[in-house]
mmCIF file of C-alpha atoms in Angstrom:
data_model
loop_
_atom_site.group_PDB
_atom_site.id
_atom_site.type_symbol
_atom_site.label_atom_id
_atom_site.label_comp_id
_atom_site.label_asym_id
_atom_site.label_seq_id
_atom_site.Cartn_x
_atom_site.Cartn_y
_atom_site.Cartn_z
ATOM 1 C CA UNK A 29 78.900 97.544 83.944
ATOM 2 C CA UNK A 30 78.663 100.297 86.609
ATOM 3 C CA UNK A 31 82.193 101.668 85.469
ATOM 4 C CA UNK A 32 80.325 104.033 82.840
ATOM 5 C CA UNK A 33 78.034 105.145 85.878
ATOM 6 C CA UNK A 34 79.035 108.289 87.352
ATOM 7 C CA UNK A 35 80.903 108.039 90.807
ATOM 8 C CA UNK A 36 78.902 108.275 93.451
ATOM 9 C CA UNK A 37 80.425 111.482 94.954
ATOM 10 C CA UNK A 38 79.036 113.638 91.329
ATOM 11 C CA UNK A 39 75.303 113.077 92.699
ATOM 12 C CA UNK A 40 73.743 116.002 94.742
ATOM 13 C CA UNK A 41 73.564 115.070 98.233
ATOM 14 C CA UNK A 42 69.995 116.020 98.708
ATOM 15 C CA UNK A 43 68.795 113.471 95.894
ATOM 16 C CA UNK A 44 71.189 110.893 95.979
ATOM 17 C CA UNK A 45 70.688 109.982 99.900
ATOM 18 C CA UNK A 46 68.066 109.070 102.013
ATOM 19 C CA UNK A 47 65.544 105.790 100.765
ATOM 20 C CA UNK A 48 62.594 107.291 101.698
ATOM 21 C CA UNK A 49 63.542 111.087 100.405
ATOM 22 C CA UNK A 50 61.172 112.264 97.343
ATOM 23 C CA UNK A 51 63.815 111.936 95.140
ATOM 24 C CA UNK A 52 63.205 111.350 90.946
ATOM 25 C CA UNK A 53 59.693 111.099 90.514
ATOM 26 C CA UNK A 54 58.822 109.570 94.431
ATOM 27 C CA UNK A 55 58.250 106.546 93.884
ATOM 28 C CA UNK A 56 60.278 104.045 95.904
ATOM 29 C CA UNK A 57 58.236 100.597 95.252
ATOM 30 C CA UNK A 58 59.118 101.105 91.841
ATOM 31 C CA UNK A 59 55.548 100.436 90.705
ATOM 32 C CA UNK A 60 53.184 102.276 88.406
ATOM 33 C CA UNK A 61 55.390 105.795 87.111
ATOM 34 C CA UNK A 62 52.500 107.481 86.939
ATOM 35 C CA UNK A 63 51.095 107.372 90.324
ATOM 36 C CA UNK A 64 50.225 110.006 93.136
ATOM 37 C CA UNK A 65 53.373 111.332 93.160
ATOM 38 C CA UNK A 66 54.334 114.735 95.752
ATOM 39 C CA UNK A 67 54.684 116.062 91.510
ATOM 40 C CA UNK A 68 54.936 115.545 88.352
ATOM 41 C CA UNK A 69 57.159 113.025 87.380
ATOM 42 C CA UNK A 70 57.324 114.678 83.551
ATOM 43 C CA UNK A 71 56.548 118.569 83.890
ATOM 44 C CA UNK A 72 55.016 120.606 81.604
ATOM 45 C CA UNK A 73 57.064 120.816 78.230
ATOM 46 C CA UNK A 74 56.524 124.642 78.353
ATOM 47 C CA UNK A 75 58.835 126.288 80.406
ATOM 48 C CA UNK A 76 61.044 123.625 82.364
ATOM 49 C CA UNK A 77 63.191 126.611 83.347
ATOM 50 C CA UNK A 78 60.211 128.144 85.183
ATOM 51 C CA UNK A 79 59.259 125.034 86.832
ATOM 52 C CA UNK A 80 61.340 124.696 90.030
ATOM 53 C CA UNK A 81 60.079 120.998 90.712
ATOM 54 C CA UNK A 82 62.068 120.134 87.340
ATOM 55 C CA UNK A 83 64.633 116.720 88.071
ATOM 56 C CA UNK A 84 67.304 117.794 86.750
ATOM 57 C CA UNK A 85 68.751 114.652 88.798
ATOM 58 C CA UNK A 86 66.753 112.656 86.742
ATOM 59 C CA UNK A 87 67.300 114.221 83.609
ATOM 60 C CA UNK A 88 70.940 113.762 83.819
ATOM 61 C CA UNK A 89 70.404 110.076 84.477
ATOM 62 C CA UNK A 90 68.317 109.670 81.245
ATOM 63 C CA UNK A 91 70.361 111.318 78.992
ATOM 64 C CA UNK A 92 73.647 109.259 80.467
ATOM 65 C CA UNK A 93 71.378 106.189 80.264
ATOM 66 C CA UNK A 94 70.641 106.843 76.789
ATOM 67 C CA UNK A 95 74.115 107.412 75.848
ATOM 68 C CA UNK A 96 75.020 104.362 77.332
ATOM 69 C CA UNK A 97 72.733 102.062 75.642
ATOM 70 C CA UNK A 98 73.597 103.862 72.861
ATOM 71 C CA UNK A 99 77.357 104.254 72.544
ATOM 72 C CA UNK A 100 78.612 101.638 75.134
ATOM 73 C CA UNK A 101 76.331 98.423 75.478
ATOM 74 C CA UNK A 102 74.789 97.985 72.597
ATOM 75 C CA UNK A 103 78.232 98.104 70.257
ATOM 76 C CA UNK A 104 79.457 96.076 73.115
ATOM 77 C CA UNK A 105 76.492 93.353 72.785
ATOM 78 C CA UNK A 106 76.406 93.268 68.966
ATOM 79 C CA UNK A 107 80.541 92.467 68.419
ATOM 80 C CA UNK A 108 79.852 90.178 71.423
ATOM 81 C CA UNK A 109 77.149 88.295 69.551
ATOM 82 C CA UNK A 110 78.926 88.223 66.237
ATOM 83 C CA UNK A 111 82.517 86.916 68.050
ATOM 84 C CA UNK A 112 79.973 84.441 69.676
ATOM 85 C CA UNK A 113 78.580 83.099 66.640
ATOM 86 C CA UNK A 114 82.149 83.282 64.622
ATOM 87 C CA UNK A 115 83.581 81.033 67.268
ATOM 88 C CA UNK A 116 80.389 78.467 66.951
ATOM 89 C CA UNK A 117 80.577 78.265 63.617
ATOM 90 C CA UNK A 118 84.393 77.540 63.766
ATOM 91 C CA UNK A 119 83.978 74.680 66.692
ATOM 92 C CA UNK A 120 81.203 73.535 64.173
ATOM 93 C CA UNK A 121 83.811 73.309 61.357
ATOM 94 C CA UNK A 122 86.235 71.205 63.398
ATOM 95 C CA UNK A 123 83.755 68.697 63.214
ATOM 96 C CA UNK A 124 82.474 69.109 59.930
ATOM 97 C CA UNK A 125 85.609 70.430 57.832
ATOM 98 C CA UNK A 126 86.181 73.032 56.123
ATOM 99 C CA UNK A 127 83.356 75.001 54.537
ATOM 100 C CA UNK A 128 82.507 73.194 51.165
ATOM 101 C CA UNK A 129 81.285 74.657 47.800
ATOM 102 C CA UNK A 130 77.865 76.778 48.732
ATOM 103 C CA UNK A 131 78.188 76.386 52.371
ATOM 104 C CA UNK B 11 76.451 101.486 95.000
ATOM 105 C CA UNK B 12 73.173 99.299 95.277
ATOM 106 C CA UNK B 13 71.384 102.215 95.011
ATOM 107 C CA UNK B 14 72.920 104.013 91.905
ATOM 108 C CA UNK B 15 72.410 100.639 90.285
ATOM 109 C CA UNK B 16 68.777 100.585 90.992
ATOM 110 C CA UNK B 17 67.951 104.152 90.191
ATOM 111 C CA UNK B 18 69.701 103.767 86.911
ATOM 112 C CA UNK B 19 67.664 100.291 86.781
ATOM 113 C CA UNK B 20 64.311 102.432 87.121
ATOM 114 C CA UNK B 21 65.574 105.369 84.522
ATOM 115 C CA UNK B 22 65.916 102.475 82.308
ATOM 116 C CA UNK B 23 62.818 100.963 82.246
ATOM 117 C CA UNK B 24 60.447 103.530 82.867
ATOM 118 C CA UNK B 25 59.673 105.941 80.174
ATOM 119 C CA UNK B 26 61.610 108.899 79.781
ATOM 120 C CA UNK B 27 60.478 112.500 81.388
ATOM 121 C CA UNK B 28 63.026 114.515 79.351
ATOM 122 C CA UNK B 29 63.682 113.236 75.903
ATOM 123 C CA UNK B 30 61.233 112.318 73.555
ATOM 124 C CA UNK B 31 60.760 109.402 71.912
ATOM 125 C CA UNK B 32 61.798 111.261 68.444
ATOM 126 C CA UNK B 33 65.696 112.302 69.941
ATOM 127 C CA UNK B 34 65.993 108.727 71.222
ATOM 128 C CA UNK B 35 64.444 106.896 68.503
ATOM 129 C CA UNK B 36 66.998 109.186 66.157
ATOM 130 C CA UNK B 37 69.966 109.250 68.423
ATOM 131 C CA UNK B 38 69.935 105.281 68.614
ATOM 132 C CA UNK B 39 69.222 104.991 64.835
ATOM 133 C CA UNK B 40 71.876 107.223 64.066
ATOM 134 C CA UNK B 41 74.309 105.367 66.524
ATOM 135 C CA UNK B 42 73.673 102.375 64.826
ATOM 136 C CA UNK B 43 74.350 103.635 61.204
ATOM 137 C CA UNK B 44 77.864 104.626 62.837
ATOM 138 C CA UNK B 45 78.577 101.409 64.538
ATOM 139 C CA UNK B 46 77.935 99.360 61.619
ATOM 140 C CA UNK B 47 79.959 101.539 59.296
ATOM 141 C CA UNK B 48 82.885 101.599 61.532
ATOM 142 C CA UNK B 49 82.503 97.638 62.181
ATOM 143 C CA UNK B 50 82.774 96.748 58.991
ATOM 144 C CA UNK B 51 85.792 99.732 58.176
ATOM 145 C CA UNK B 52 87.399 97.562 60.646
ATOM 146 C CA UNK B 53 86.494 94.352 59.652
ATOM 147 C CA UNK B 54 87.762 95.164 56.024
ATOM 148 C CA UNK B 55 91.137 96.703 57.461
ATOM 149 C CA UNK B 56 91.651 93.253 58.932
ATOM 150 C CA UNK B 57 91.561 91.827 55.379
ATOM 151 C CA UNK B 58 93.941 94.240 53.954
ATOM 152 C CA UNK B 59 97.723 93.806 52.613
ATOM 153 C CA UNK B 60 98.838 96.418 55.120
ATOM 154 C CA UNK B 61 97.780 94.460 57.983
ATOM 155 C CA UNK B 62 98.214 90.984 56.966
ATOM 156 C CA UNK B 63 101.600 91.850 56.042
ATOM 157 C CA UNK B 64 102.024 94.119 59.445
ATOM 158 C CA UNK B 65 104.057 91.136 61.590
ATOM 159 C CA UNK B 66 107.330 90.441 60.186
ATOM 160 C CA UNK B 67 106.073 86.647 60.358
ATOM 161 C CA UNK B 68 103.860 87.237 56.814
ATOM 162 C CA UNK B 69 105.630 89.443 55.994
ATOM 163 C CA UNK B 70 109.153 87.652 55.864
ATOM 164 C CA UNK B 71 107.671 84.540 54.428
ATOM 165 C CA UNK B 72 104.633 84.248 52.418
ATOM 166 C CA UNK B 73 104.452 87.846 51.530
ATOM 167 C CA UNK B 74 108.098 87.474 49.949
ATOM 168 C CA UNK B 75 106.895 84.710 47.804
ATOM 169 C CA UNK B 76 103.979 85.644 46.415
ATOM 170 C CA UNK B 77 105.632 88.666 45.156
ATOM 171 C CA UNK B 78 107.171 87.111 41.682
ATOM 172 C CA UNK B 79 104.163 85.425 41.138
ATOM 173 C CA UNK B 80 101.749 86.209 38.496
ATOM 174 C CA UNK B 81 98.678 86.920 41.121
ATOM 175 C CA UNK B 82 101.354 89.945 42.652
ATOM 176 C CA UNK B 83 102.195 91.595 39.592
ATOM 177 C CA UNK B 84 100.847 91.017 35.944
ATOM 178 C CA UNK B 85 99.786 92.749 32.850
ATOM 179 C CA UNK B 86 96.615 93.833 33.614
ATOM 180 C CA UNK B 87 97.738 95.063 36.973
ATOM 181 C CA UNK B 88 95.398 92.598 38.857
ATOM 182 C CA UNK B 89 96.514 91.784 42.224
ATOM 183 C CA UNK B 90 94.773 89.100 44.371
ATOM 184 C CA UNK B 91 95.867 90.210 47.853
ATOM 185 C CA UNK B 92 96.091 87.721 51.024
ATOM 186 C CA UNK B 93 92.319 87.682 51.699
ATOM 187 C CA UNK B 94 91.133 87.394 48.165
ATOM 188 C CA UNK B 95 92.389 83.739 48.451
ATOM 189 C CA UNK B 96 92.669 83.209 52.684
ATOM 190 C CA UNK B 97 89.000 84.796 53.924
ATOM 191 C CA UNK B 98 86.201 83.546 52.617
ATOM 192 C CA UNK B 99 83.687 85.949 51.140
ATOM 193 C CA UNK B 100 80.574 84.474 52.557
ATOM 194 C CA UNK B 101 80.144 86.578 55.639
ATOM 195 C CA UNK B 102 79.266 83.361 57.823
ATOM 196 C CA UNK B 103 82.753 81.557 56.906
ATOM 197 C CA UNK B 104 84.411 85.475 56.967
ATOM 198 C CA UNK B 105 83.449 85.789 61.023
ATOM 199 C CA UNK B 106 84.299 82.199 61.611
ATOM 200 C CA UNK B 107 87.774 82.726 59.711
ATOM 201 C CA UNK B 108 88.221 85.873 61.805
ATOM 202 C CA UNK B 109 87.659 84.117 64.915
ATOM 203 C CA UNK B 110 90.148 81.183 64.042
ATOM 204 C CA UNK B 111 92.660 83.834 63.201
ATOM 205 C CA UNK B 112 92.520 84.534 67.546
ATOM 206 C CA UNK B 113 94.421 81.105 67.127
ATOM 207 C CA UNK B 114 97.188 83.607 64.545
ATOM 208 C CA UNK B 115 97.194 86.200 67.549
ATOM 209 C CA UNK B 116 98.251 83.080 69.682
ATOM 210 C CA UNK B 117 100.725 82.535 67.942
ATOM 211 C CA UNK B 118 102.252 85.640 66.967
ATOM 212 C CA UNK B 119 102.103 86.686 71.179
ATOM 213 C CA UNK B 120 103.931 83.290 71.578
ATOM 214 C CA UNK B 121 106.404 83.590 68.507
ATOM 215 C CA UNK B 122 104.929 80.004 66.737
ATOM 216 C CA UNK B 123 106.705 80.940 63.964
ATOM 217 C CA UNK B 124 109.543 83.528 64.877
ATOM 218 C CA UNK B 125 112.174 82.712 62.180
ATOM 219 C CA UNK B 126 112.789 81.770 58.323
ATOM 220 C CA UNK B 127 113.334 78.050 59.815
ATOM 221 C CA UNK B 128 110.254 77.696 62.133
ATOM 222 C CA UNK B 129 108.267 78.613 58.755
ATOM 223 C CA UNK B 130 109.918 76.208 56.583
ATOM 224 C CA UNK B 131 109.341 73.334 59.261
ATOM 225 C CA UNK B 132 106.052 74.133 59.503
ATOM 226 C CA UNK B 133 105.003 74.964 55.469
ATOM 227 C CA UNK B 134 103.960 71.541 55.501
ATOM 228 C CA UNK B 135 101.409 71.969 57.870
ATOM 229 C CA UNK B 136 100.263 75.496 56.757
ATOM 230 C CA UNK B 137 99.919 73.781 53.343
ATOM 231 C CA UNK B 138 97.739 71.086 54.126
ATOM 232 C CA UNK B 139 95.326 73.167 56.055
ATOM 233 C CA UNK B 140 94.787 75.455 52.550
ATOM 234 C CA UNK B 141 95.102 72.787 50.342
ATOM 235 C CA UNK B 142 92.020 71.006 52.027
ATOM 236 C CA UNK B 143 89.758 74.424 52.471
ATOM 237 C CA UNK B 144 90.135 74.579 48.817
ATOM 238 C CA UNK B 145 89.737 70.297 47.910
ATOM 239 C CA UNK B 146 86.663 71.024 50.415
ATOM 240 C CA UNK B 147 84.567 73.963 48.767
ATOM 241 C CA UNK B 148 85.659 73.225 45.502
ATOM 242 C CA UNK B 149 88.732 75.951 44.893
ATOM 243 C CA UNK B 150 85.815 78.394 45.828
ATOM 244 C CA UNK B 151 88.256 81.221 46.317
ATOM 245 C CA UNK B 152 90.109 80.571 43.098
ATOM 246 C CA UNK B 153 86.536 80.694 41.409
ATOM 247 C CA UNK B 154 85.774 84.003 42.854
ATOM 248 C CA UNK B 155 87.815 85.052 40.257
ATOM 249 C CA UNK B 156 88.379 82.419 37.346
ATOM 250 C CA UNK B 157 85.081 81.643 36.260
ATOM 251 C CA UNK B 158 84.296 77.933 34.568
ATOM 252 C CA UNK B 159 82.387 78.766 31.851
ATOM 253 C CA UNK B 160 84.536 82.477 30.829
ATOM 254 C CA UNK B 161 87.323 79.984 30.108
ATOM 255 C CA UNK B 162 88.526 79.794 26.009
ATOM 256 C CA UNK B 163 90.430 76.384 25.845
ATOM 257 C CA UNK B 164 91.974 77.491 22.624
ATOM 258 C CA UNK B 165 93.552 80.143 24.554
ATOM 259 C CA UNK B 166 95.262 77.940 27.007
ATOM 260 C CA UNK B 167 98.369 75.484 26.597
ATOM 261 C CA UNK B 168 97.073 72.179 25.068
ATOM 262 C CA UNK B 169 97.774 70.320 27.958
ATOM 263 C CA UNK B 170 95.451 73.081 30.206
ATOM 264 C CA UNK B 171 92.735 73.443 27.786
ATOM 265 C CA UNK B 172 92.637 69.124 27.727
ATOM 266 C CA UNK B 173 92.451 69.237 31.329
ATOM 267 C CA UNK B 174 90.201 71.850 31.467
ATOM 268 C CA UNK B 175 87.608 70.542 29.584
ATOM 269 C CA UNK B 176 87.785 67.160 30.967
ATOM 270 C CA UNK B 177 88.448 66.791 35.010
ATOM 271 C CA UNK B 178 87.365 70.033 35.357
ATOM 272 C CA UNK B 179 84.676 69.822 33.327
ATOM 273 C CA UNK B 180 83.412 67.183 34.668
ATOM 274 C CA UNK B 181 83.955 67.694 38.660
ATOM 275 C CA UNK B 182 86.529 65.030 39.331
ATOM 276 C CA UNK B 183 89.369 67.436 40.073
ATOM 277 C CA UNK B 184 89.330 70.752 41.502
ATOM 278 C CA UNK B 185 91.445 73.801 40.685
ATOM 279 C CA UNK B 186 93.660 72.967 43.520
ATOM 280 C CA UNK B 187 94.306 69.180 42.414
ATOM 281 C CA UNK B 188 96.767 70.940 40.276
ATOM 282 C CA UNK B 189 97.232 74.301 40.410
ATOM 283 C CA UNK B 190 99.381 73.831 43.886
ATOM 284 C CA UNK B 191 102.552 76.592 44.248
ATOM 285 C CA UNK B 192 101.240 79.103 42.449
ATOM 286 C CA UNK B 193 101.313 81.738 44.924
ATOM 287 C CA UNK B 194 103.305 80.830 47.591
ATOM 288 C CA UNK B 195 106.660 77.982 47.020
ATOM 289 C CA UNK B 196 105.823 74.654 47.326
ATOM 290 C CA UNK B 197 106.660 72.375 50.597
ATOM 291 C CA UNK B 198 108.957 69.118 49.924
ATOM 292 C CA UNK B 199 106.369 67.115 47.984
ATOM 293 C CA UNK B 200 108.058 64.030 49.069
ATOM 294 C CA UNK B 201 106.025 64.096 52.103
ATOM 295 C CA UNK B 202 103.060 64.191 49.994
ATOM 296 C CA UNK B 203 101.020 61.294 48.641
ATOM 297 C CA UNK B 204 100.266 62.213 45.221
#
């Protein structure tokens, strides 16, 4: 699973270190996202650029996420599932036979 | 490590900052319109002559003698390839026929059937297995094409058209019952109660 993550050594030091360090949006129990955060976990959509408190740690990480899901584990999961339920069905025919007229 | 995992743990499941929902809702939509085409691009290659006929196992044997037979070439130009008659249509049976065929990849890795000999020890066997599918859903994949009630009995030889309209007519024999060696030779019948 953590093959598709980026190695370790990619990450900025400054955010990828330290468990107490503000890094992403703060918040290091995990809890409620939108909390009293040092900022804002989602800027302003008008002008990121401008904003110097914009993750772009953490904007990296959701786009790779994304593409992930997307592109990796979900095709992964669905031919998974479907090679799972073609090999039931086929233990199910050794003890039924062969598929018979309509079934 | 730990903590890559769990910072991509909390980018999954908290909302996103940076994307809206309208890229990912897309991007994942449109990801899945590509997967499924090429899944089932590849899942049709896998019933195609060209593969089917890629190992010199098919292609040596059963390939070679289906070719003089009338579902190879014909008038009409017709051809019922491997899978019209081998993989069920249903998708259901299709996946679970797909999976069996890992027992195929066996043993082609293995070499279960390497030469001319192995094949003819084992057509037997190999016969058997189809003859049954096809006693079993009623010569389903012969009816995919040869419909019942399309038939003209006039057209036929006597002795078809009688048999036609009567044991098949009446569901006490089954394509198959009689119509075995058409497409591929015949094992020693000998071996076979009638």
């Amino acid at each position: 699973m953590s093959a598709a993550r980026p190695p370790e050594g990619t990450q900025p030091p400054p955010l990828a270190e330290g468990r107490g360090a503000a890094r992403e949006a703060g918040n290091p129990g995990g809890g409620d996202p939108v909390s009293t955060e040092p900022f804002d976990p989602a800027p302003p959509q008008h002008g990121p650029r401008a904003n110097p408190m914009v993750d772009r740690q953490r904007r990296k990480e959701e786009l790779r996420t994304w593409a992930f899901l997307t592109f990796v584990m979900a095709p992964v999961l669905a031919v998974a599932i479907v090679v799972g339920y073609g090999f039931l069905v086929w233990i199910f025919q050794l003890f039924s036979g062969p598929p018979t007229y309509g079934g | 490590m730990r903590d890559l995992i769990r910072r991509y743990w909390r980018t999954l499941t908290r909302p996103s900052a940076y994307y809206s929902l309208g890229f990912l809702t897309i991007g994942g939509f449109i990801g899945g319109v590509v997967f499924w085409g090429a899944f089932n691009t590849a899942l049709e290659f896998t019933n195609t002559e060209t593969f089917c006929t890629g190992c010199h196992e098919m292609r040596n044997n059963p390939y070679q003698e289906l070719q003089p037979t009338i579902h190879f070439t014909n008038r009409s130009g017709v051809r019922a390839k491997c899978s019209d008659c081998h993989v069920p249509h249903d998708w259901t049976n299709k996946m679970a026929r797909k999976m069996q065929a890992s027992k195929e990849v066996w043993g082609w890795i293995f070499g279960t059937i390497d030469t001319r000999d192995e094949f003819l020890d084992k057509r037997l066997e190999l016969a058997r297995r189809e003859w049954s599918r096809l006693k079993a859903n009623d010569s389903l994949e012969c009816r995919n094409c040869h419909l019942y009630d399309s038939m003209d009995f006039t057209r036929q030889s006597k002795r078809g058209g009688f048999a036609h309209s009567t044991a098949l007519d009446g569901g006490t024999k089954t394509c198959i019952d009689c119509h075995k060696g058409i497409a591929h030779r015949l094992p020693n019948m000998a071996e076979v109660l009638p």
